[in-house]
Amino acid sequence: MRMHINPASPFARKVRIVAREAGLAPRPEEIETAVSPVAPNADLAGANPLMKIPALTLDDGSTLYDSRVIAEYLDALGGARLFPSSGAQRWAALRLQALCDGILDAAVLTRYECAVRPQPLRWDDWIAGQRRKIDGALAAMAREHGAWGDQFGIGQIAAACALGYLDFRFPDIDWRAAHPGLKTWFARVSERSSMCDTMPPA
Ligand SMILES: N[C@@H](CCC(=O)N[C@@H](CS)C(=O)NCC(=O)O)C(=O)O
């Protein structure tokens, strides 16, 4: 299996962590792939017509995307321990993943707005709108995290990727001051080898 990733991509980090936490051996080969919404990587289109990462190519040549599908596939290969199989636990885990992916959607779009879009075309109201989504989702995450205990399933993996990406690209967002419980939780899970191994570049 070959997986298109980039060390800076938080969505790719999610599936890279899943591959490690699922204990896959061997893990998918990680192919470092550059992406940009204004310079779509045509070489990636065979693996994902949306030209986004992560994208997974299986040994039979078939492909899977996006990160949610790849994560569940890799977990199934590893014995299905990271996605609850049914019932209220499953919906809670999928909802938490959706919440945290939503933080990433807003943060990645903001990153493109600030780092890719030419300065004269930037739109402050739009950036502020994305920031409100991030703040609201962080508050929801903080309300939920007390029930997580020692779990590190798909919802918590997505949460760790969201907080890690905010640290990486938006150090001015002081989520630790607003949510000290998440600060303690993130410090603890950041020690896991899956997290250390997939840390974004300095
Ligand atoms: N919903 C997708 C989002 C993936 C995504 O936005 N990836 C970014 C990198 S972090 C990307 O490939 N951007 C390139 C583009 O937007 O063209 C997933 O969960 O995999």
PDB file of C-alpha atoms and ligand atoms in Angstrom:
ATOM      1  CA  MET A   1       0.000   0.000   0.000  1.00  0.00           C
ATOM      2  CA  ARG A   2       1.162   3.520  -0.792  1.00  0.00           C
ATOM      3  CA  MET A   3      -0.186   6.532   1.023  1.00  0.00           C
ATOM      4  CA  HIS A   4       0.218  10.087  -0.257  1.00  0.00           C
ATOM      5  CA  ILE A   5       0.923  12.316   2.715  1.00  0.00           C
ATOM      6  CA  ASN A   6       2.738  15.471   3.665  1.00  0.00           C
ATOM      7  CA  PRO A   7       4.360  15.927   7.096  1.00  0.00           C
ATOM      8  CA  ALA A   8       2.624  19.316   7.428  1.00  0.00           C
ATOM      9  CA  SER A   9      -0.880  17.999   6.633  1.00  0.00           C
ATOM     10  CA  PRO A  10      -3.081  17.434   9.689  1.00  0.00           C
ATOM     11  CA  PHE A  11      -5.492  15.195   7.765  1.00  0.00           C
ATOM     12  CA  ALA A  12      -2.549  13.051   6.677  1.00  0.00           C
ATOM     13  CA  ARG A  13      -1.302  13.063  10.268  1.00  0.00           C
ATOM     14  CA  LYS A  14      -4.611  11.551  11.357  1.00  0.00           C
ATOM     15  CA  VAL A  15      -4.255   8.497   9.113  1.00  0.00           C
ATOM     16  CA  ARG A  16      -0.538   8.194   9.876  1.00  0.00           C
ATOM     17  CA  ILE A  17      -1.391   8.033  13.586  1.00  0.00           C
ATOM     18  CA  VAL A  18      -4.147   5.498  12.901  1.00  0.00           C
ATOM     19  CA  ALA A  19      -1.692   3.276  11.001  1.00  0.00           C
ATOM     20  CA  ARG A  20       0.622   3.365  14.029  1.00  0.00           C
ATOM     21  CA  GLU A  21      -2.049   2.973  16.710  1.00  0.00           C
ATOM     22  CA  ALA A  22      -3.621   0.101  14.753  1.00  0.00           C
ATOM     23  CA  GLY A  23      -0.252  -1.653  14.905  1.00  0.00           C
ATOM     24  CA  LEU A  24      -0.053  -2.272  11.171  1.00  0.00           C
ATOM     25  CA  ALA A  25       3.090  -4.080  10.081  1.00  0.00           C
ATOM     26  CA  PRO A  26       4.075  -3.236   7.509  1.00  0.00           C
ATOM     27  CA  ARG A  27       2.458   0.186   7.447  1.00  0.00           C
ATOM     28  CA  PRO A  28       1.524   1.818   4.137  1.00  0.00           C
ATOM     29  CA  GLU A  29       4.550   3.330   2.421  1.00  0.00           C
ATOM     30  CA  GLU A  30       4.350   7.080   2.970  1.00  0.00           C
ATOM     31  CA  ILE A  31       4.875   9.076  -0.227  1.00  0.00           C
ATOM     32  CA  GLU A  32       5.638  12.722   0.510  1.00  0.00           C
ATOM     33  CA  THR A  33       3.384  14.726  -1.797  1.00  0.00           C
ATOM     34  CA  ALA A  34       3.086  18.485  -2.311  1.00  0.00           C
ATOM     35  CA  VAL A  35      -0.421  19.952  -2.692  1.00  0.00           C
ATOM     36  CA  SER A  36      -1.829  23.403  -3.249  1.00  0.00           C
ATOM     37  CA  PRO A  37      -5.388  24.498  -4.039  1.00  0.00           C
ATOM     38  CA  VAL A  38      -4.080  26.909  -6.677  1.00  0.00           C
ATOM     39  CA  ALA A  39      -1.576  24.522  -8.255  1.00  0.00           C
ATOM     40  CA  PRO A  40      -3.349  21.148  -8.136  1.00  0.00           C
ATOM     41  CA  ASN A  41      -0.964  18.204  -8.227  1.00  0.00           C
ATOM     42  CA  ALA A  42      -2.058  16.348 -11.379  1.00  0.00           C
ATOM     43  CA  ASP A  43       0.082  13.326 -10.454  1.00  0.00           C
ATOM     44  CA  LEU A  44      -2.153  12.849  -7.423  1.00  0.00           C
ATOM     45  CA  ALA A  45      -5.367  12.721  -9.479  1.00  0.00           C
ATOM     46  CA  GLY A  46      -4.995   8.987 -10.103  1.00  0.00           C
ATOM     47  CA  ALA A  47      -5.123   8.350  -6.370  1.00  0.00           C
ATOM     48  CA  ASN A  48      -7.666  11.068  -5.561  1.00  0.00           C
ATOM     49  CA  PRO A  49      -9.521  13.049  -8.249  1.00  0.00           C
ATOM     50  CA  LEU A  50      -9.897  15.862  -5.699  1.00  0.00           C
ATOM     51  CA  MET A  51      -6.067  16.104  -5.688  1.00  0.00           C
ATOM     52  CA  LYS A  52      -6.010  16.263  -1.898  1.00  0.00           C
ATOM     53  CA  ILE A  53      -4.066  14.291   0.658  1.00  0.00           C
ATOM     54  CA  PRO A  54      -4.221  11.816   2.238  1.00  0.00           C
ATOM     55  CA  ALA A  55      -4.926   9.307  -0.530  1.00  0.00           C
ATOM     56  CA  LEU A  56      -4.290   5.577  -0.295  1.00  0.00           C
ATOM     57  CA  THR A  57      -3.492   3.206  -3.169  1.00  0.00           C
ATOM     58  CA  LEU A  58      -4.033  -0.449  -2.313  1.00  0.00           C
ATOM     59  CA  ASP A  59      -1.886  -3.294  -3.608  1.00  0.00           C
ATOM     60  CA  ASP A  60      -4.514  -4.146  -6.256  1.00  0.00           C
ATOM     61  CA  GLY A  61      -4.327  -0.575  -7.581  1.00  0.00           C
ATOM     62  CA  SER A  62      -7.659   0.566  -6.167  1.00  0.00           C
ATOM     63  CA  THR A  63      -7.762   3.790  -4.195  1.00  0.00           C
ATOM     64  CA  LEU A  64      -9.314   5.200  -1.044  1.00  0.00           C
ATOM     65  CA  TYR A  65      -9.890   8.753   0.145  1.00  0.00           C
ATOM     66  CA  ASP A  66     -10.540  10.884   2.166  1.00  0.00           C
ATOM     67  CA  SER A  67      -8.938  10.699   5.627  1.00  0.00           C
ATOM     68  CA  ARG A  68     -12.106   9.368   7.300  1.00  0.00           C
ATOM     69  CA  VAL A  69     -12.422   6.461   4.877  1.00  0.00           C
ATOM     70  CA  ILE A  70      -8.700   5.683   4.973  1.00  0.00           C
ATOM     71  CA  ALA A  71      -8.667   5.801   8.779  1.00  0.00           C
ATOM     72  CA  GLU A  72     -11.510   3.309   9.073  1.00  0.00           C
ATOM     73  CA  TYR A  73      -9.964   1.049   6.437  1.00  0.00           C
ATOM     74  CA  LEU A  74      -6.589   0.970   8.200  1.00  0.00           C
ATOM     75  CA  ASP A  75      -8.291   0.348  11.530  1.00  0.00           C
ATOM     76  CA  ALA A  76     -10.221  -2.584  10.020  1.00  0.00           C
ATOM     77  CA  LEU A  77      -6.918  -4.064   8.818  1.00  0.00           C
ATOM     78  CA  GLY A  78      -5.529  -3.735  12.328  1.00  0.00           C
ATOM     79  CA  GLY A  79      -8.455  -5.445  14.078  1.00  0.00           C
ATOM     80  CA  ALA A  80     -10.971  -2.593  14.336  1.00  0.00           C
ATOM     81  CA  ARG A  81     -10.056  -1.201  17.756  1.00  0.00           C
ATOM     82  CA  LEU A  82     -10.089   2.533  16.987  1.00  0.00           C
ATOM     83  CA  PHE A  83     -13.626   2.839  15.570  1.00  0.00           C
ATOM     84  CA  PRO A  84     -16.405   1.528  17.852  1.00  0.00           C
ATOM     85  CA  SER A  85     -18.406  -0.940  15.760  1.00  0.00           C
ATOM     86  CA  SER A  86     -21.935   0.143  16.669  1.00  0.00           C
ATOM     87  CA  GLY A  87     -24.273   1.924  19.020  1.00  0.00           C
ATOM     88  CA  ALA A  88     -23.965   5.213  20.857  1.00  0.00           C
ATOM     89  CA  GLN A  89     -20.182   4.887  21.205  1.00  0.00           C
ATOM     90  CA  ARG A  90     -19.775   4.727  17.441  1.00  0.00           C
ATOM     91  CA  TRP A  91     -21.887   7.826  16.805  1.00  0.00           C
ATOM     92  CA  ALA A  92     -20.067   9.733  19.561  1.00  0.00           C
ATOM     93  CA  ALA A  93     -16.688   8.806  18.075  1.00  0.00           C
ATOM     94  CA  LEU A  94     -17.732   9.737  14.525  1.00  0.00           C
ATOM     95  CA  ARG A  95     -19.224  12.998  15.728  1.00  0.00           C
ATOM     96  CA  LEU A  96     -16.030  13.882  17.584  1.00  0.00           C
ATOM     97  CA  GLN A  97     -14.027  13.126  14.457  1.00  0.00           C
ATOM     98  CA  ALA A  98     -16.382  15.373  12.451  1.00  0.00           C
ATOM     99  CA  LEU A  99     -16.031  18.157  15.029  1.00  0.00           C
ATOM    100  CA  CYS A 100     -12.248  18.025  14.948  1.00  0.00           C
ATOM    101  CA  ASP A 101     -12.059  17.658  11.170  1.00  0.00           C
ATOM    102  CA  GLY A 102     -14.250  20.765  11.102  1.00  0.00           C
ATOM    103  CA  ILE A 103     -11.602  22.632  13.091  1.00  0.00           C
ATOM    104  CA  LEU A 104      -9.079  21.459  10.521  1.00  0.00           C
ATOM    105  CA  ASP A 105     -11.263  22.484   7.578  1.00  0.00           C
ATOM    106  CA  ALA A 106     -11.570  25.991   9.028  1.00  0.00           C
ATOM    107  CA  ALA A 107      -7.883  26.173   9.972  1.00  0.00           C
ATOM    108  CA  VAL A 108      -6.583  24.851   6.632  1.00  0.00           C
ATOM    109  CA  LEU A 109      -8.859  27.258   4.721  1.00  0.00           C
ATOM    110  CA  THR A 110      -7.612  30.113   6.895  1.00  0.00           C
ATOM    111  CA  ARG A 111      -4.033  29.044   6.267  1.00  0.00           C
ATOM    112  CA  TYR A 112      -4.654  29.127   2.500  1.00  0.00           C
ATOM    113  CA  GLU A 113      -6.352  32.503   2.824  1.00  0.00           C
ATOM    114  CA  CYS A 114      -3.382  33.963   4.723  1.00  0.00           C
ATOM    115  CA  ALA A 115      -0.452  32.159   3.082  1.00  0.00           C
ATOM    116  CA  VAL A 116      -1.635  31.512  -0.482  1.00  0.00           C
ATOM    117  CA  ARG A 117      -4.179  34.187  -1.422  1.00  0.00           C
ATOM    118  CA  PRO A 118      -2.529  37.473  -2.480  1.00  0.00           C
ATOM    119  CA  GLN A 119      -2.717  40.093   0.277  1.00  0.00           C
ATOM    120  CA  PRO A 120      -5.024  42.546  -1.565  1.00  0.00           C
ATOM    121  CA  LEU A 121      -7.610  39.783  -2.045  1.00  0.00           C
ATOM    122  CA  ARG A 122      -7.737  38.657   1.588  1.00  0.00           C
ATOM    123  CA  TRP A 123     -11.079  38.961   3.320  1.00  0.00           C
ATOM    124  CA  ASP A 124     -10.967  39.636   7.058  1.00  0.00           C
ATOM    125  CA  ASP A 125     -14.662  38.855   7.667  1.00  0.00           C
ATOM    126  CA  TRP A 126     -14.198  35.464   6.085  1.00  0.00           C
ATOM    127  CA  ILE A 127     -11.124  34.753   8.239  1.00  0.00           C
ATOM    128  CA  ALA A 128     -13.075  35.878  11.321  1.00  0.00           C
ATOM    129  CA  GLY A 129     -15.936  33.545  10.359  1.00  0.00           C
ATOM    130  CA  GLN A 130     -13.563  30.572  10.206  1.00  0.00           C
ATOM    131  CA  ARG A 131     -12.091  31.591  13.551  1.00  0.00           C
ATOM    132  CA  ARG A 132     -15.548  31.544  15.146  1.00  0.00           C
ATOM    133  CA  LYS A 133     -15.992  27.961  13.941  1.00  0.00           C
ATOM    134  CA  ILE A 134     -12.648  27.001  15.471  1.00  0.00           C
ATOM    135  CA  ASP A 135     -13.481  28.661  18.797  1.00  0.00           C
ATOM    136  CA  GLY A 136     -16.941  27.080  18.963  1.00  0.00           C
ATOM    137  CA  ALA A 137     -15.595  23.633  18.156  1.00  0.00           C
ATOM    138  CA  LEU A 138     -12.781  23.954  20.720  1.00  0.00           C
ATOM    139  CA  ALA A 139     -15.383  24.827  23.361  1.00  0.00           C
ATOM    140  CA  ALA A 140     -17.431  21.755  22.393  1.00  0.00           C
ATOM    141  CA  MET A 141     -14.302  19.586  22.535  1.00  0.00           C
ATOM    142  CA  ALA A 142     -13.487  20.961  25.982  1.00  0.00           C
ATOM    143  CA  ARG A 143     -17.010  20.108  27.190  1.00  0.00           C
ATOM    144  CA  GLU A 144     -16.641  16.520  25.968  1.00  0.00           C
ATOM    145  CA  HIS A 145     -13.086  15.658  26.877  1.00  0.00           C
ATOM    146  CA  GLY A 146     -13.788  14.816  30.535  1.00  0.00           C
ATOM    147  CA  ALA A 147     -15.503  11.614  29.395  1.00  0.00           C
ATOM    148  CA  TRP A 148     -12.583  10.370  27.291  1.00  0.00           C
ATOM    149  CA  GLY A 149     -10.543   8.766  30.058  1.00  0.00           C
ATOM    150  CA  ASP A 150      -7.623   6.845  28.551  1.00  0.00           C
ATOM    151  CA  GLN A 151      -9.335   6.269  25.216  1.00  0.00           C
ATOM    152  CA  PHE A 152      -7.307   7.118  22.124  1.00  0.00           C
ATOM    153  CA  GLY A 153      -9.694   6.092  19.389  1.00  0.00           C
ATOM    154  CA  ILE A 154     -10.573   7.901  16.177  1.00  0.00           C
ATOM    155  CA  GLY A 155     -12.266  10.835  17.935  1.00  0.00           C
ATOM    156  CA  GLN A 156      -9.326  11.510  20.237  1.00  0.00           C
ATOM    157  CA  ILE A 157      -6.846  11.032  17.368  1.00  0.00           C
ATOM    158  CA  ALA A 158      -8.736  13.679  15.373  1.00  0.00           C
ATOM    159  CA  ALA A 159      -8.746  15.954  18.442  1.00  0.00           C
ATOM    160  CA  ALA A 160      -4.984  15.573  18.872  1.00  0.00           C
ATOM    161  CA  CYS A 161      -4.434  16.391  15.185  1.00  0.00           C
ATOM    162  CA  ALA A 162      -6.622  19.503  15.451  1.00  0.00           C
ATOM    163  CA  LEU A 163      -4.797  20.833  18.529  1.00  0.00           C
ATOM    164  CA  GLY A 164      -1.411  19.947  17.031  1.00  0.00           C
ATOM    165  CA  TYR A 165      -2.238  21.812  13.825  1.00  0.00           C
ATOM    166  CA  LEU A 166      -3.336  24.918  15.731  1.00  0.00           C
ATOM    167  CA  ASP A 167       0.022  24.867  17.546  1.00  0.00           C
ATOM    168  CA  PHE A 168       1.860  24.372  14.249  1.00  0.00           C
ATOM    169  CA  ARG A 169       0.176  27.023  12.100  1.00  0.00           C
ATOM    170  CA  PHE A 170      -1.694  29.290  14.538  1.00  0.00           C
ATOM    171  CA  PRO A 171       0.440  29.694  17.681  1.00  0.00           C
ATOM    172  CA  ASP A 172      -1.432  32.951  18.357  1.00  0.00           C
ATOM    173  CA  ILE A 173      -4.609  30.971  19.141  1.00  0.00           C
ATOM    174  CA  ASP A 174      -4.103  30.424  22.862  1.00  0.00           C
ATOM    175  CA  TRP A 175      -6.471  27.461  23.231  1.00  0.00           C
ATOM    176  CA  ARG A 176      -4.591  26.291  26.347  1.00  0.00           C
ATOM    177  CA  ALA A 177      -5.561  29.411  28.302  1.00  0.00           C
ATOM    178  CA  ALA A 178      -9.208  29.050  27.293  1.00  0.00           C
ATOM    179  CA  HIS A 179      -9.335  25.279  27.899  1.00  0.00           C
ATOM    180  CA  PRO A 180      -6.839  24.136  30.557  1.00  0.00           C
ATOM    181  CA  GLY A 181      -8.379  20.646  30.651  1.00  0.00           C
ATOM    182  CA  LEU A 182      -7.521  20.163  26.973  1.00  0.00           C
ATOM    183  CA  LYS A 183      -4.013  21.439  27.699  1.00  0.00           C
ATOM    184  CA  THR A 184      -3.453  18.652  30.241  1.00  0.00           C
ATOM    185  CA  TRP A 185      -5.009  16.040  27.975  1.00  0.00           C
ATOM    186  CA  PHE A 186      -2.941  17.112  24.952  1.00  0.00           C
ATOM    187  CA  ALA A 187       0.312  17.112  26.937  1.00  0.00           C
ATOM    188  CA  ARG A 188      -0.401  13.527  27.976  1.00  0.00           C
ATOM    189  CA  VAL A 189      -1.310  12.154  24.542  1.00  0.00           C
ATOM    190  CA  SER A 190       1.563  14.032  22.895  1.00  0.00           C
ATOM    191  CA  GLU A 191       3.920  11.563  24.567  1.00  0.00           C
ATOM    192  CA  ARG A 192       2.562   8.649  22.560  1.00  0.00           C
ATOM    193  CA  SER A 193       5.026   7.338  19.997  1.00  0.00           C
ATOM    194  CA  SER A 194       2.395   7.689  17.234  1.00  0.00           C
ATOM    195  CA  MET A 195       2.193  11.397  18.040  1.00  0.00           C
ATOM    196  CA  CYS A 196       5.978  11.933  18.345  1.00  0.00           C
ATOM    197  CA  ASP A 197       6.583  10.030  15.120  1.00  0.00           C
ATOM    198  CA  THR A 198       4.178  12.238  13.145  1.00  0.00           C
ATOM    199  CA  MET A 199       4.998  15.634  14.648  1.00  0.00           C
ATOM    200  CA  PRO A 200       4.818  18.356  11.948  1.00  0.00           C
ATOM    201  CA  PRO A 201       8.180  19.828  10.922  1.00  0.00           C
ATOM    202  CA  ALA A 202       9.517  22.678  13.065  1.00  0.00           C
TER     203      ALA A 202
HETATM  204  N1  LIG B   1     -11.729  16.072   3.818  1.00  0.00           N
HETATM  205  C1  LIG B   1     -10.384  15.797   3.425  1.00  0.00           C
HETATM  206  C2  LIG B   1      -9.535  17.066   3.559  1.00  0.00           C
HETATM  207  C3  LIG B   1      -8.120  16.844   3.032  1.00  0.00           C
HETATM  208  C4  LIG B   1      -7.407  18.165   2.788  1.00  0.00           C
HETATM  209  O1  LIG B   1      -7.994  19.266   2.786  1.00  0.00           O
HETATM  210  N2  LIG B   1      -6.093  18.062   2.577  1.00  0.00           N
HETATM  211  C5  LIG B   1      -5.321  19.227   2.247  1.00  0.00           C
HETATM  212  C6  LIG B   1      -3.941  19.181   2.896  1.00  0.00           C
HETATM  213  S1  LIG B   1      -4.049  19.338   4.647  1.00  0.00           S
HETATM  214  C7  LIG B   1      -5.099  19.251   0.732  1.00  0.00           C
HETATM  215  O2  LIG B   1      -4.826  18.226   0.140  1.00  0.00           O
HETATM  216  N3  LIG B   1      -5.211  20.444   0.109  1.00  0.00           N
HETATM  217  C8  LIG B   1      -4.995  20.614  -1.286  1.00  0.00           C
HETATM  218  C9  LIG B   1      -6.137  21.303  -1.958  1.00  0.00           C
HETATM  219  O3  LIG B   1      -7.040  21.818  -1.262  1.00  0.00           O
HETATM  220  O4  LIG B   1      -6.126  21.339  -3.189  1.00  0.00           O
HETATM  221  C10 LIG B   1      -9.804  14.653   4.266  1.00  0.00           C
HETATM  222  O5  LIG B   1     -10.354  14.410   5.361  1.00  0.00           O
HETATM  223  O6  LIG B   1      -8.879  13.950   3.825  1.00  0.00           O
END
